[in-house]
mmCIF file of C-alpha atoms in Angstrom:
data_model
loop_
_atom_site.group_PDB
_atom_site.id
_atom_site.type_symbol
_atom_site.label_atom_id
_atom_site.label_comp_id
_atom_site.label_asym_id
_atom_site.label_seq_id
_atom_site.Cartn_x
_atom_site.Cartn_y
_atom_site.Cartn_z
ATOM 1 C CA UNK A 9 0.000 0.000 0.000
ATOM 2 C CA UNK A 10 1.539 3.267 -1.136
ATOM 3 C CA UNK A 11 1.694 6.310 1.000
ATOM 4 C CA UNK A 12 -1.160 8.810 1.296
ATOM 5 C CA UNK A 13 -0.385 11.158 -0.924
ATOM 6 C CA UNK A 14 -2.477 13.717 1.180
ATOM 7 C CA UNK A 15 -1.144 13.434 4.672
ATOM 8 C CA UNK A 16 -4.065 15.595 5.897
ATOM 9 C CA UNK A 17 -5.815 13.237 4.980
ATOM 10 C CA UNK A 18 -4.518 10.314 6.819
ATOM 11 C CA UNK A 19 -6.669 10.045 9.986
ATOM 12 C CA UNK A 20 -5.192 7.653 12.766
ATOM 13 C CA UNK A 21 -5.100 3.832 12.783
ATOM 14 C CA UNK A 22 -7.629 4.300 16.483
ATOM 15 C CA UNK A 23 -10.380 6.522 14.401
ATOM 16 C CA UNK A 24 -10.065 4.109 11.380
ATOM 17 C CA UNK A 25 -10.432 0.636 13.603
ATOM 18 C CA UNK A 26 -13.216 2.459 15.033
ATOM 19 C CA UNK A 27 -14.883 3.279 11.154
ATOM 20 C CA UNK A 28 -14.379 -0.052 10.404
ATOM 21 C CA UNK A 29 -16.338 -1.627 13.663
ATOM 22 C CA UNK A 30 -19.051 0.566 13.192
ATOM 23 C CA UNK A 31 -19.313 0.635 9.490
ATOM 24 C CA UNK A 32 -22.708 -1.287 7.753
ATOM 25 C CA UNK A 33 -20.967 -3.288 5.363
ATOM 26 C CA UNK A 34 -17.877 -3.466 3.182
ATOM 27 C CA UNK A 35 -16.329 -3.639 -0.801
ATOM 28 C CA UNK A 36 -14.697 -6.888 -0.941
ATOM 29 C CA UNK A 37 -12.025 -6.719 -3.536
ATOM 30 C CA UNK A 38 -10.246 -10.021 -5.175
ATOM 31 C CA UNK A 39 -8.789 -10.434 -8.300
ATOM 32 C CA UNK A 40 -9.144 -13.500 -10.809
ATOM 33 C CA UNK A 41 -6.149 -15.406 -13.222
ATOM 34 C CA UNK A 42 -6.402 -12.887 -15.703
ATOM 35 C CA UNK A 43 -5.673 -9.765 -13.632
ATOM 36 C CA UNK A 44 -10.008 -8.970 -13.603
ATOM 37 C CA UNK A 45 -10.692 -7.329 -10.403
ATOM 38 C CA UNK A 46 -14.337 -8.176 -8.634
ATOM 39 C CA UNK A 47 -15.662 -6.098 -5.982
ATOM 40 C CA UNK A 48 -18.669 -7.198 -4.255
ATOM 41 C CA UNK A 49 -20.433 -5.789 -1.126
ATOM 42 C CA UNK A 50 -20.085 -7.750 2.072
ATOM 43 C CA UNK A 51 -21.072 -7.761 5.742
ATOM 44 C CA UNK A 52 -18.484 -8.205 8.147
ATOM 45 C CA UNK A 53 -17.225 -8.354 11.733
ATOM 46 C CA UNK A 54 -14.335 -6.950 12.945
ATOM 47 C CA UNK A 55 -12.492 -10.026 15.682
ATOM 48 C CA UNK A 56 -9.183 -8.386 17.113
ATOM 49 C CA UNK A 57 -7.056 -7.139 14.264
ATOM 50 C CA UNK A 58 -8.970 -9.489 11.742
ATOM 51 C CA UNK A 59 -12.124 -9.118 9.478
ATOM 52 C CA UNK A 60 -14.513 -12.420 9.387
ATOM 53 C CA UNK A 61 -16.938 -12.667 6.633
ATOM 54 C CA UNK A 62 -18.774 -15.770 5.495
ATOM 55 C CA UNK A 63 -20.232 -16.868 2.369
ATOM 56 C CA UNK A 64 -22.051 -19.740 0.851
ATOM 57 C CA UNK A 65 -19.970 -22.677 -0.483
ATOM 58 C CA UNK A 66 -19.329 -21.363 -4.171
ATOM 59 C CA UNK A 67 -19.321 -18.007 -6.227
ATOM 60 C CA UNK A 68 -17.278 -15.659 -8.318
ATOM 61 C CA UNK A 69 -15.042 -14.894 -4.778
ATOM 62 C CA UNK A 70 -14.430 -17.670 -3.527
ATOM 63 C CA UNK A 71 -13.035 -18.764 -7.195
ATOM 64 C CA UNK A 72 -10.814 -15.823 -7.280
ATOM 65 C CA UNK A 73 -9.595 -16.256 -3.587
ATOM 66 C CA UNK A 74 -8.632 -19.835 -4.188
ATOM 67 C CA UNK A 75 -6.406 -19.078 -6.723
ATOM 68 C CA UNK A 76 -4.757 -15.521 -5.121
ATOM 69 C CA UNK A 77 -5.064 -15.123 -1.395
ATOM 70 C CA UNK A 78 -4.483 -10.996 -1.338
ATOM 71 C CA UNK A 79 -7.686 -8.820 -0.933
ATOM 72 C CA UNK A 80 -8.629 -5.160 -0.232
ATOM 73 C CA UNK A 81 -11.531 -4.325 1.729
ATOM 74 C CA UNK A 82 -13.028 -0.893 1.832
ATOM 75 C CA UNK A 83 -15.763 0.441 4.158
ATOM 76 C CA UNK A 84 -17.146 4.106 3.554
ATOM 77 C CA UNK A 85 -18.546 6.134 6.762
ATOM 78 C CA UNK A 86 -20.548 9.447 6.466
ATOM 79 C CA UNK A 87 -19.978 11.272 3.146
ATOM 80 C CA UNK A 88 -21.428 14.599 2.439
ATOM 81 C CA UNK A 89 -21.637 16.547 -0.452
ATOM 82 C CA UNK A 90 -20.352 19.397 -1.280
ATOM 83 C CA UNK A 91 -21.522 20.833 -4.162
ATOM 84 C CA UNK A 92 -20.319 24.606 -4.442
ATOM 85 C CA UNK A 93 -16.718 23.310 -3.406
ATOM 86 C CA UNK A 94 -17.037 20.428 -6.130
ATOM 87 C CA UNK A 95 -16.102 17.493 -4.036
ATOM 88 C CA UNK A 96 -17.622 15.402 -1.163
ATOM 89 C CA UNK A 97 -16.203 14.741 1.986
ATOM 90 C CA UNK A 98 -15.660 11.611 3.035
ATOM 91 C CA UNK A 99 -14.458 9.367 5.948
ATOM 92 C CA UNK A 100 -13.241 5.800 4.429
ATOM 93 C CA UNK A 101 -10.777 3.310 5.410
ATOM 94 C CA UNK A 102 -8.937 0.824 3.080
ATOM 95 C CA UNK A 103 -7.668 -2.462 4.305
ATOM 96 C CA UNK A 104 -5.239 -5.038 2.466
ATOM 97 C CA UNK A 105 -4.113 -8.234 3.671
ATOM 98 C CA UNK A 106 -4.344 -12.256 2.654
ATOM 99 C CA UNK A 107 -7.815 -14.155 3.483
ATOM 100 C CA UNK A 108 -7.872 -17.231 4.758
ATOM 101 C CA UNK A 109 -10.761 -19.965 5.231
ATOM 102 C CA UNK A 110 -11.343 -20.867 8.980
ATOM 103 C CA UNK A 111 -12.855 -24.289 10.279
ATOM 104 C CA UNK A 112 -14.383 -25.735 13.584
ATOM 105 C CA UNK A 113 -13.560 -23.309 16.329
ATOM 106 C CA UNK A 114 -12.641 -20.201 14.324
ATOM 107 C CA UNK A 115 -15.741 -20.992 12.223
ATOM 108 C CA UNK A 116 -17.610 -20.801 15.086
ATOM 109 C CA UNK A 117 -16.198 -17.262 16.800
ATOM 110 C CA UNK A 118 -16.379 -15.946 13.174
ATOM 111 C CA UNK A 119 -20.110 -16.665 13.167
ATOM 112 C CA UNK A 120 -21.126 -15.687 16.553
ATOM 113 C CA UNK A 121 -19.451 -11.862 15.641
ATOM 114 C CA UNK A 122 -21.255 -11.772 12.910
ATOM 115 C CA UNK A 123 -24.541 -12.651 14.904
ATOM 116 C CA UNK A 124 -23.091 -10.157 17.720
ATOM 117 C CA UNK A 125 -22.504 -7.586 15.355
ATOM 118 C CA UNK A 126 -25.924 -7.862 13.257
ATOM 119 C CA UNK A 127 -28.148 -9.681 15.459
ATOM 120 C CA UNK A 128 -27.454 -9.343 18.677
ATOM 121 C CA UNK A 129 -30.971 -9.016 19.390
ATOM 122 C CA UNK A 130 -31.990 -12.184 18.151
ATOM 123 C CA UNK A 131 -29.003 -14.295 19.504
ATOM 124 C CA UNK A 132 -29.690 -17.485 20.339
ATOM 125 C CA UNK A 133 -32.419 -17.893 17.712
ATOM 126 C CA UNK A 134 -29.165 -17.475 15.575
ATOM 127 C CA UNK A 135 -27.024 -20.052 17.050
ATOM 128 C CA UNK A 136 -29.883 -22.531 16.436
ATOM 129 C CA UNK A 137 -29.864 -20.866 12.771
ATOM 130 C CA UNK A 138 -25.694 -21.583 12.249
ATOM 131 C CA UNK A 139 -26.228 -24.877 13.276
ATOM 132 C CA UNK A 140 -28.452 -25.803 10.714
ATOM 133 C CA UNK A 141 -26.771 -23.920 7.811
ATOM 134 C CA UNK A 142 -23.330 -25.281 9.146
ATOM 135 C CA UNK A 143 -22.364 -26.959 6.085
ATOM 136 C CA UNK A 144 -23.788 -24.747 3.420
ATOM 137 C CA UNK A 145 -22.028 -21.496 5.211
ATOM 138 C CA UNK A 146 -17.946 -21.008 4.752
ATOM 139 C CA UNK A 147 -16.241 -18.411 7.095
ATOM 140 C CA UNK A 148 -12.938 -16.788 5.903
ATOM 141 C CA UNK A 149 -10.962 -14.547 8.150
ATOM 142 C CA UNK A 150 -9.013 -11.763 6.825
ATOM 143 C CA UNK A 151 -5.652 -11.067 8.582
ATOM 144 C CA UNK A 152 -5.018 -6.874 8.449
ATOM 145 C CA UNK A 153 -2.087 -6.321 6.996
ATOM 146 C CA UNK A 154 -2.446 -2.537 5.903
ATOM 147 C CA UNK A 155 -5.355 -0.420 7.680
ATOM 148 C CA UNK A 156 -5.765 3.068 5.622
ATOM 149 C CA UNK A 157 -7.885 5.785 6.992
ATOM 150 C CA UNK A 158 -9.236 8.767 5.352
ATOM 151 C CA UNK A 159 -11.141 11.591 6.123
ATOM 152 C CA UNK A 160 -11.553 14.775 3.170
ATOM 153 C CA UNK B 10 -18.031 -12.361 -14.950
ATOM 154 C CA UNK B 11 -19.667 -15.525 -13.812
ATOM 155 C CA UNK B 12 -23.428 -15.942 -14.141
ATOM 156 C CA UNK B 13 -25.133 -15.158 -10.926
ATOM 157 C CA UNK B 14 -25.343 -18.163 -8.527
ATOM 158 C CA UNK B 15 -28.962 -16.969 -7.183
ATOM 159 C CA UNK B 16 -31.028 -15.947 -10.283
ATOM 160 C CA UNK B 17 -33.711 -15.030 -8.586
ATOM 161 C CA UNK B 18 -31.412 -12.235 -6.860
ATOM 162 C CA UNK B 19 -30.806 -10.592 -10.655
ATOM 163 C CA UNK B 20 -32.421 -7.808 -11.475
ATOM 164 C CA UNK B 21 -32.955 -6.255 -14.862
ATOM 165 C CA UNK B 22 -30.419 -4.397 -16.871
ATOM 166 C CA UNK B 23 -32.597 -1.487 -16.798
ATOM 167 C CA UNK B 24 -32.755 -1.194 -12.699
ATOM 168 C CA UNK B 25 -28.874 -1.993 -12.570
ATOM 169 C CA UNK B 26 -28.725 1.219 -15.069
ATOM 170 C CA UNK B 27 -30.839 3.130 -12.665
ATOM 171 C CA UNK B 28 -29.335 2.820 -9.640
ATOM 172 C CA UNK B 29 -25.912 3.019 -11.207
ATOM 173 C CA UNK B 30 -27.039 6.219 -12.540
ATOM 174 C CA UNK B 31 -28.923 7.585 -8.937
ATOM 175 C CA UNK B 32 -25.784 6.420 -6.819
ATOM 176 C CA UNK B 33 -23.521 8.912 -5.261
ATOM 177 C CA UNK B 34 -20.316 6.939 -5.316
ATOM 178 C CA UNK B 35 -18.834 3.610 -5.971
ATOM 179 C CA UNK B 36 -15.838 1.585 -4.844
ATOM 180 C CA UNK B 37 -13.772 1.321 -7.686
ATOM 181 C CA UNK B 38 -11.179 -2.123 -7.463
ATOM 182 C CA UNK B 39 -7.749 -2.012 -9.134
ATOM 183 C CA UNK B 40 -4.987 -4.754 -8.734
ATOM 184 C CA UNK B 41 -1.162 -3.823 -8.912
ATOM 185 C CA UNK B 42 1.696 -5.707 -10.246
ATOM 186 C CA UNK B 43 1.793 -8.394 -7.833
ATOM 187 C CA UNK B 44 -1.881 -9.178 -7.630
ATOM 188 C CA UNK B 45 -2.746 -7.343 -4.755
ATOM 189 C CA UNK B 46 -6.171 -5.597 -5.136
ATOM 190 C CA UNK B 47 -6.957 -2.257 -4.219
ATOM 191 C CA UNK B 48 -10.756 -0.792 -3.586
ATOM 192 C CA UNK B 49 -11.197 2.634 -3.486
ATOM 193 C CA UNK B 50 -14.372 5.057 -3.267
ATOM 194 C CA UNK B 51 -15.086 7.630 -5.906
ATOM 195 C CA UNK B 52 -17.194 9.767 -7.377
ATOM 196 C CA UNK B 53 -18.000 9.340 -10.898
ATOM 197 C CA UNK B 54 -20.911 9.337 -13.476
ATOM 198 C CA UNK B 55 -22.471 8.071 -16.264
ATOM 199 C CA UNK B 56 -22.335 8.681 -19.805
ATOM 200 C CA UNK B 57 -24.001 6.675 -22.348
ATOM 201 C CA UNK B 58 -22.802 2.860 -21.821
ATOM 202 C CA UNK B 59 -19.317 4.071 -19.623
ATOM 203 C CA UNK B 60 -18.679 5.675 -16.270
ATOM 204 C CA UNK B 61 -16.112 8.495 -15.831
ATOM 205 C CA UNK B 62 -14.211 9.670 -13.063
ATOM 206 C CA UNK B 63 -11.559 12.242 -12.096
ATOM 207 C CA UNK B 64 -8.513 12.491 -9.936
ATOM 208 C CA UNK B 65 -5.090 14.213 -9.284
ATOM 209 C CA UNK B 66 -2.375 13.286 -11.488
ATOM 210 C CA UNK B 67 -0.834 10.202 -9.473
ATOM 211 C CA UNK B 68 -1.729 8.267 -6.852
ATOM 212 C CA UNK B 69 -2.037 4.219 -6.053
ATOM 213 C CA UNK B 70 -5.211 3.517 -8.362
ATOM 214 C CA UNK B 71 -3.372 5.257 -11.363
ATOM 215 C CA UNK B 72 0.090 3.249 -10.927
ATOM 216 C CA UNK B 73 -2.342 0.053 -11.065
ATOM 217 C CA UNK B 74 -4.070 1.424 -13.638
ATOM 218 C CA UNK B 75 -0.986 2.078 -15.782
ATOM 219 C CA UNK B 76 -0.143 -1.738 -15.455
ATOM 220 C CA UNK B 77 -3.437 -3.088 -15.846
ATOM 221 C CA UNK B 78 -6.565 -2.076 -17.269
ATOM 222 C CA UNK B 79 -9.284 -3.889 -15.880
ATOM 223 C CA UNK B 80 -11.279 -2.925 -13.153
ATOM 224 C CA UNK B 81 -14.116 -3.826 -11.240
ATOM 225 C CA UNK B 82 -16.493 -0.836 -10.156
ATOM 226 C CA UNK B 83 -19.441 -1.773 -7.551
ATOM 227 C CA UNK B 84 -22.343 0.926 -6.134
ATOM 228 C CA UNK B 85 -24.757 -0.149 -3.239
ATOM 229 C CA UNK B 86 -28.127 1.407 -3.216
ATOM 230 C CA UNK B 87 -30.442 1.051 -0.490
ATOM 231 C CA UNK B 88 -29.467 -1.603 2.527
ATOM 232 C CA UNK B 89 -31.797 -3.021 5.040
ATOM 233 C CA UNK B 90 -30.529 -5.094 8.219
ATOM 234 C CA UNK B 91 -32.965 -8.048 8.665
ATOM 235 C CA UNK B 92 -31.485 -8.841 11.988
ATOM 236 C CA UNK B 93 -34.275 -11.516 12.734
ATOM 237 C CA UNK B 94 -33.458 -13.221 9.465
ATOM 238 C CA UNK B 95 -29.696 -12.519 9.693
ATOM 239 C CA UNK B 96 -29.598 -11.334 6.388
ATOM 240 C CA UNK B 97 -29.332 -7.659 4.744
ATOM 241 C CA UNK B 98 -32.000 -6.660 2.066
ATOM 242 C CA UNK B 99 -29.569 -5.068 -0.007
ATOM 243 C CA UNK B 100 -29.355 -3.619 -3.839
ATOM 244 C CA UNK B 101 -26.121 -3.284 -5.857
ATOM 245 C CA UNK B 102 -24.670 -3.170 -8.719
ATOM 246 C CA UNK B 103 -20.936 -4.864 -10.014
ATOM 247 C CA UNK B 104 -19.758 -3.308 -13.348
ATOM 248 C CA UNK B 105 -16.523 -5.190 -14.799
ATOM 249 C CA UNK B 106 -14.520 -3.062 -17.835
ATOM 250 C CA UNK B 107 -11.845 -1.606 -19.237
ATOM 251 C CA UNK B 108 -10.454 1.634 -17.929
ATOM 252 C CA UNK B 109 -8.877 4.603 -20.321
ATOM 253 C CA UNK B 110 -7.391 8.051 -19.630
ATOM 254 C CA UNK B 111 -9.042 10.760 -21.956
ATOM 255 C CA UNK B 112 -8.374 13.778 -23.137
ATOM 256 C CA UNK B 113 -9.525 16.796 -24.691
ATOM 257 C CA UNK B 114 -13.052 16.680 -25.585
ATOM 258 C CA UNK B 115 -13.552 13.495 -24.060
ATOM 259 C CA UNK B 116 -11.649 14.753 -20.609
ATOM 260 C CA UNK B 117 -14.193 18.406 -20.932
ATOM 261 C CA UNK B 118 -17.379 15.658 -21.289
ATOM 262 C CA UNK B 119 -16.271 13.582 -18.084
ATOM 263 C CA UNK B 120 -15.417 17.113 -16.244
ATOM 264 C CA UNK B 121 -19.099 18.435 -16.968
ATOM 265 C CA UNK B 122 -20.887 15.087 -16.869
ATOM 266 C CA UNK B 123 -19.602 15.106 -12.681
ATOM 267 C CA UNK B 124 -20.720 18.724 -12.645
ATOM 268 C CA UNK B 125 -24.174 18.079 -13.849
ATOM 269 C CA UNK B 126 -24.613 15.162 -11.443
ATOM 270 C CA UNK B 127 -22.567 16.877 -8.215
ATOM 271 C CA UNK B 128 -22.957 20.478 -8.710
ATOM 272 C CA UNK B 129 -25.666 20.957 -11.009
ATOM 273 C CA UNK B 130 -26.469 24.392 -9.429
ATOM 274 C CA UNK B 131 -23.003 25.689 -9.625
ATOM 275 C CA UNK B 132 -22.541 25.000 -13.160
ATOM 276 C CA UNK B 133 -21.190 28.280 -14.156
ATOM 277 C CA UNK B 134 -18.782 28.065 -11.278
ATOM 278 C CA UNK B 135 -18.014 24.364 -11.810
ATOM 279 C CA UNK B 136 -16.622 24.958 -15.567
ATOM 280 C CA UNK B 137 -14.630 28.380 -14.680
ATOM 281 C CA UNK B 138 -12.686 25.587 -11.789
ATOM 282 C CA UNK B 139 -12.914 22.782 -14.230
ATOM 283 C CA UNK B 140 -10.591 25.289 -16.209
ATOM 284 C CA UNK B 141 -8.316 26.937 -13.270
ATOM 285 C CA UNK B 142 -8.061 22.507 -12.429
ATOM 286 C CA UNK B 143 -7.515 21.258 -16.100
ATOM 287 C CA UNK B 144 -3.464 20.524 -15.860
ATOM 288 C CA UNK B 145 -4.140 18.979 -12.487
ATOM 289 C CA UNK B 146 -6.862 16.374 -12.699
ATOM 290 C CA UNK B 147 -7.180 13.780 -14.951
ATOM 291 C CA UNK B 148 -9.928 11.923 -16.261
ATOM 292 C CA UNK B 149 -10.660 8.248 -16.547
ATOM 293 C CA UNK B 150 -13.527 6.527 -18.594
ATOM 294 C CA UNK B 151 -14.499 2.456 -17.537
ATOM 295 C CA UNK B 152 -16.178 0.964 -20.735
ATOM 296 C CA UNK B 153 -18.889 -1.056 -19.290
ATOM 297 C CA UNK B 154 -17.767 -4.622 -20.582
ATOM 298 C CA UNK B 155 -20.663 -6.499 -17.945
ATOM 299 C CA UNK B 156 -23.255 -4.927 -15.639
ATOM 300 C CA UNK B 157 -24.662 -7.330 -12.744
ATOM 301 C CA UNK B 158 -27.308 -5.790 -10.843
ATOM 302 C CA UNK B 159 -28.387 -7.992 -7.435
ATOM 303 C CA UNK B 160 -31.173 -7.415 -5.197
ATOM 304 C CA UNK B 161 -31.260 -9.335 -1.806
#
C-alpha cells in the first residue's frame, strides 16, 4: 500500500479501527487469473485485528480467492456533499491483507461476531440458525495487513 | 463475470442502469503488479454505456491502472438489516470493464458530466474551476464490458 499522498488526509489507525467496527458493510475486492478485479459488497465483523466474513460454499469470490489469497476491503462512513466546493467529503478506510478460510472453532467465533454484530438481538435464535446452515455457510478470516484511513 | 449463482437475486439491466445512474459513489477495485487488489471510493458518473471519473495526477489507483486495465467498479443502493433473518436486504450493482485516460473533448465531457450530477447548481462556477483545475486532474472513462445488478 503506497503512501497517502495527502497526509491531511490520513486520519489515525484508532479513528479508522473504530470506522471499520461501526461501518454497515464493506467492498470486498479479489482479483481473478487474468488480472479482472471483482468487488462485491459484504457484511463483516471486525475479531481483534482481523475481518470475518462468510459466504455460501461457491461463487465468483471464492473462485478468485482460491487461486490468489491478497484482498482489499473498503468500508465508507458518512460522506457529504459538497456541491459549491465540487467534491464530497468523506471518511473511508482501506484495508489489504491475505484471506484465509477458517474451520471448527474459528468458524464458530467468526459466526457468533457476525450474529453479535448484526443480530445481537436475536441471539440465540441465531445459534440454532448456524447450526443448521453449518455446512452450506464457509467463514474466511481476513488477517489486516495494511489499515488506511481517510477523512476529506 | 460468472453468471449469478442466485437468479432469482438478478435484477434487470434497466434497474442496474438506474441505480448506477442515482448512486452517489462507488468503490472502484484495481490490482497492482503483484496481484494485490486495491478498492477505493469515488465519485463518478455516467455517460451513455461508460462511467467516468476524475482524480489528481498520481496516486495508487493510477500506478495500477498504468499496469493493468481492468477494473471492477461496484455501487450499493439502499441496505436493510434483517437482523431476525440474519440477512441484509440489499441492492447493488458490479460493473466489470476496461479503464482509459481521456483527453480533450472526451476529458471536458467527463469534467461536466460530474458537474451536472454533483454540482448541477453551480454550473457556471463548476466549468470556470474545471478550467483553473484542467493541468491537475485527470480523467478516466471504464467501458462497461458487464453490468450485474443484485437485489437481496
Amino acid at each position: 500500500m503506497k503512501e497517502l499522498r495527502r497526509k491531511d488526509r490520513a486520519i489515525a489507525e484508532e479513528e479508522a479501527m473504530a470506522l471499520l467496527n461501526k461501518a454497515e458493510y464493506g467492498v470486498l475486492s479479489t482479483v481473478d487469473e487474468s488480472g479482472q478485479p471483482y468487488g462485491v459488497p459484504l457484511n463483516y465483523c471486525v475479531i481483534g485485528h482481523c475481518l470475518y466474513f462468510h459466504s455460501t460454499v461457491e461463487g465468483h469470490k471464492i473462485d478468485n480467492i482460491r487461486k490468489n489469497l491478497l484482498v482489499s476491503f473498503c468500508v465508507v462512513g458518512n460522506t457529504e456533499l459538497l456541491a459549491d466546493q465540487f467534491g464530497t467529503k468523506y471518511e473511508s478506510v482501506i484495508v489489504s491483507g491475505k484471506v484465509e478460510e477458517v474451520f471448527d472453532t474459528n468458524k464458530q467465533i467468526g459466526l457468533e461476531g457476525l450474529l453479535h454484530k448484526y443480530s445481537a438481538e436475536f441471539f440465540d435464535k441465531g445459534i440454532k440458525y448456524i447450526e443448521s446452515l453449518r455446512e452450506k455457510t464457509r467463514v474466511f478470516k481476513i488477517s489486516i495487513n495494511t489499515l488506511t484511513g481517510k477523512a476529506r
